[in-house]
N, CA, C and O atoms as a DFTB+ gen file, in Angstrom:
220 C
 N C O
     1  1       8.892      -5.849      -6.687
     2  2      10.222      -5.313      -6.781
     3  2      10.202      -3.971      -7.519
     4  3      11.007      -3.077      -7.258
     5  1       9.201      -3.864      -8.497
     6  2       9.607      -2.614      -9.256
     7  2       8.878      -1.274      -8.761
     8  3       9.050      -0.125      -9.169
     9  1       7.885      -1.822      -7.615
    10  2       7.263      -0.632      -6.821
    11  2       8.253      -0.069      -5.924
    12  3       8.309       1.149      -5.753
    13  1       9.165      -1.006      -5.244
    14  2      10.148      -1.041      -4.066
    15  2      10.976       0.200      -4.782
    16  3      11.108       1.303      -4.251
    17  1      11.657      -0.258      -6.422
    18  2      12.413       0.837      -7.059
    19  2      11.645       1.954      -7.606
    20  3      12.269       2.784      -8.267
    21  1      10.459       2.096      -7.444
    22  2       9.945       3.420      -7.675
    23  2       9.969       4.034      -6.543
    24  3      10.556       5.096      -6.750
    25  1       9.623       3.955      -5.332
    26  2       9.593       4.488      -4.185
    27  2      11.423       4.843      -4.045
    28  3      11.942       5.953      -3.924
    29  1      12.077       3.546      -4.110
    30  2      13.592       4.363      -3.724
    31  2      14.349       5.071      -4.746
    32  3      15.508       5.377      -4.465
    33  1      13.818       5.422      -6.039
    34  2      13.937       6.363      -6.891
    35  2      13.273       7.463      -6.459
    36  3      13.932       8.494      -6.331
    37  1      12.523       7.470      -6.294
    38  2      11.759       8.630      -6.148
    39  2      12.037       9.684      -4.882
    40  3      12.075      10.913      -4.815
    41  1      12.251       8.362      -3.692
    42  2      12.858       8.765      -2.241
    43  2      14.189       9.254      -2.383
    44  3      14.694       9.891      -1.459
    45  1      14.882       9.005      -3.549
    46  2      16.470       9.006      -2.889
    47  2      17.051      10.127      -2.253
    48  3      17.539       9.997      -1.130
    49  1      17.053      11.176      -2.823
    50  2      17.837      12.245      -1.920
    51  2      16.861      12.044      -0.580
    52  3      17.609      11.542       0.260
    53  1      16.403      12.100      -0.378
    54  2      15.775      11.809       1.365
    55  2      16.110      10.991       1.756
    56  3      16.681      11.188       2.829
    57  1      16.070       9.803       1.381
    58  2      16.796       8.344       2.373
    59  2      18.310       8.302       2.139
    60  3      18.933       7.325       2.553
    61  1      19.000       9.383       1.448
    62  2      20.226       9.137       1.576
    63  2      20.595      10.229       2.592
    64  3      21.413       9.826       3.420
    65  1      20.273      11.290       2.722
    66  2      20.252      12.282       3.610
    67  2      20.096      11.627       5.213
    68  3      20.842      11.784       6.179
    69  1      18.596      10.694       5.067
    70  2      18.576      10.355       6.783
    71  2      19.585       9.064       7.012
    72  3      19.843       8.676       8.151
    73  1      20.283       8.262       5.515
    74  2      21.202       7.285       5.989
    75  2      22.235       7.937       6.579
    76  3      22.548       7.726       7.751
    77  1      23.113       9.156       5.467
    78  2      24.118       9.785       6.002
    79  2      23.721      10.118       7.663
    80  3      24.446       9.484       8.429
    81  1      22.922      10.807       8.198
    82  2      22.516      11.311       9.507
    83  2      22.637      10.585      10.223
    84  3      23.471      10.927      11.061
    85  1      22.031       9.229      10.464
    86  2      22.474       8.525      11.188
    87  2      23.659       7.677      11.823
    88  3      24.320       7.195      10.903
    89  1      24.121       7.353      12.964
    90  2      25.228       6.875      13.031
    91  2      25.216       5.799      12.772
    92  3      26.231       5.423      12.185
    93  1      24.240       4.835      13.011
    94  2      24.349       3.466      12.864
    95  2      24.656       3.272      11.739
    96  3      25.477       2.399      11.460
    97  1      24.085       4.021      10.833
    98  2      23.928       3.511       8.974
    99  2      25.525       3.995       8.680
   100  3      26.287       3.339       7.970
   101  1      25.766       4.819       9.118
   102  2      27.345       5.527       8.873
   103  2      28.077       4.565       8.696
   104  3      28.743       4.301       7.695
   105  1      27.969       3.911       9.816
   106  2      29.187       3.129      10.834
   107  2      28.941       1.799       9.966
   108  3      29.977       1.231       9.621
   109  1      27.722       1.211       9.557
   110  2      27.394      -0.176       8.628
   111  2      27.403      -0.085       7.304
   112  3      27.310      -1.091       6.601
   113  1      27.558       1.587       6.626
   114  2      28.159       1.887       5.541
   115  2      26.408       1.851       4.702
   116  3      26.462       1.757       3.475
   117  1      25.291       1.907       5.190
   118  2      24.082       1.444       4.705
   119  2      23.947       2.513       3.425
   120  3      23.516       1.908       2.444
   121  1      24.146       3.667       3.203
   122  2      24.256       4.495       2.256
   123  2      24.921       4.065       0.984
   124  3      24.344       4.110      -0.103
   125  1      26.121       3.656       1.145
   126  2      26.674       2.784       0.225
   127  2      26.326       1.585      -0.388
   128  3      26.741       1.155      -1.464
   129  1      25.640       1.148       0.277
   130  2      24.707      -0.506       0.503
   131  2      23.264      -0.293      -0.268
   132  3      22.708      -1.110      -1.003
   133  1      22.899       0.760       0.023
   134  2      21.647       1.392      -0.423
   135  2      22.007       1.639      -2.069
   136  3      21.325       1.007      -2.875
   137  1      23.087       2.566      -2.588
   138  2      23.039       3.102      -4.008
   139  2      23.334       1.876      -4.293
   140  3      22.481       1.536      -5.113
   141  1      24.091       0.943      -4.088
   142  2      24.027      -0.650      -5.077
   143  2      23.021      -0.952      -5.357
   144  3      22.652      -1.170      -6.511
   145  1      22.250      -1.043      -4.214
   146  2      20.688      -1.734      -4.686
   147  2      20.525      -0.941      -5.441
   148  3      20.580      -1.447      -6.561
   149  1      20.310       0.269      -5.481
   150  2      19.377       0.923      -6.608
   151  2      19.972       0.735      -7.971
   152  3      19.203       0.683      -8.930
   153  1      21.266       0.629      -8.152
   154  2      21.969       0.443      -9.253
   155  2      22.134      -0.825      -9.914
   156  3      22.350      -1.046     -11.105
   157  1      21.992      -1.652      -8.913
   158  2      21.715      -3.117      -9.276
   159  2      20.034      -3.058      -9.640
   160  3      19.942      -3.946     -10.487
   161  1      19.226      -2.722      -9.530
   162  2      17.662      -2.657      -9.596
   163  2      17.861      -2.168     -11.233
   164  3      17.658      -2.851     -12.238
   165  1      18.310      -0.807     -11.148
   166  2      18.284      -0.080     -12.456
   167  2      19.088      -1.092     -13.640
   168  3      18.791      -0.974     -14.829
   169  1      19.757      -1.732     -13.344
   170  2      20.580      -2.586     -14.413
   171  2      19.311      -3.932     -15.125
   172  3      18.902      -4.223     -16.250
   173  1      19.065      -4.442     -13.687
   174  2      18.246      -5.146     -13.832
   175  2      16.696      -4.792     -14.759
   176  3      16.181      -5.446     -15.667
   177  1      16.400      -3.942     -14.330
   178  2      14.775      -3.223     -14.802
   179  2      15.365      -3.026     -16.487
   180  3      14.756      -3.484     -17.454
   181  1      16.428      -2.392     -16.563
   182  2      16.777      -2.164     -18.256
   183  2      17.101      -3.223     -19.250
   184  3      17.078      -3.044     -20.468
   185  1      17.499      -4.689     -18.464
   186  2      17.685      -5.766     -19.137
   187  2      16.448      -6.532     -19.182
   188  3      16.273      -7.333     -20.100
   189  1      15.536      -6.351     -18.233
   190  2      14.327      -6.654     -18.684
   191  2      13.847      -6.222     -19.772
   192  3      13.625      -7.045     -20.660
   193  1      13.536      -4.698     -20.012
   194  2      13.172      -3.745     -20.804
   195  2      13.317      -4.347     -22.444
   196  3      12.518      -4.507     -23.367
   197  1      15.262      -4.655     -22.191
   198  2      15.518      -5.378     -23.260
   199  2      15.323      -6.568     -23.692
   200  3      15.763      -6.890     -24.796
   201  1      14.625      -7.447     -22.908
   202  2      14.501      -8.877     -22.766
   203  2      13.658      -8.563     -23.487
   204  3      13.959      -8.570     -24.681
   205  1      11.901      -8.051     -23.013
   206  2      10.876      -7.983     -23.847
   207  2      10.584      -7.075     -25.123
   208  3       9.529      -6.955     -25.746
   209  1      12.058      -6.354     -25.376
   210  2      11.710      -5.255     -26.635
   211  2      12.205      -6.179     -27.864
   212  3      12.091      -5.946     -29.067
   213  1      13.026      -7.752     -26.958
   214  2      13.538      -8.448     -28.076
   215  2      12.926      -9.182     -29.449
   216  3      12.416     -10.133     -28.856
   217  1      12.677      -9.376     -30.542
   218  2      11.840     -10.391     -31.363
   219  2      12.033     -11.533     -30.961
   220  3      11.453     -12.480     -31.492
């Protein structure tokens, strides 16, 4: 999972560029669908962070 969010961190302005472009993704809203995940990933990865920085 946390390779998946390095790649779509790293990708993002490009895979949001070819979601916007496309119609299909337009029309299924996948761009929108897409920044959750990443934002849900990023929430997640930082509560880990905090899980193990805990005593």
């Amino acid at each position: 999972m946390a390779e998946i969010y390095k790649y779509a961190k790293r990708y993002r302005p490009q895979i949001m560029a070819a979601l916007e472009a496309n119609p299909t993704a337009r029309r299924t809203q996948l761009q929108h669908k897409f920044e959750q995940v990443v934002a849900l990933m990023e929430n997640n990865i930082y509560e880990c962070y905090k899980e193990a920085a805990a005593p």
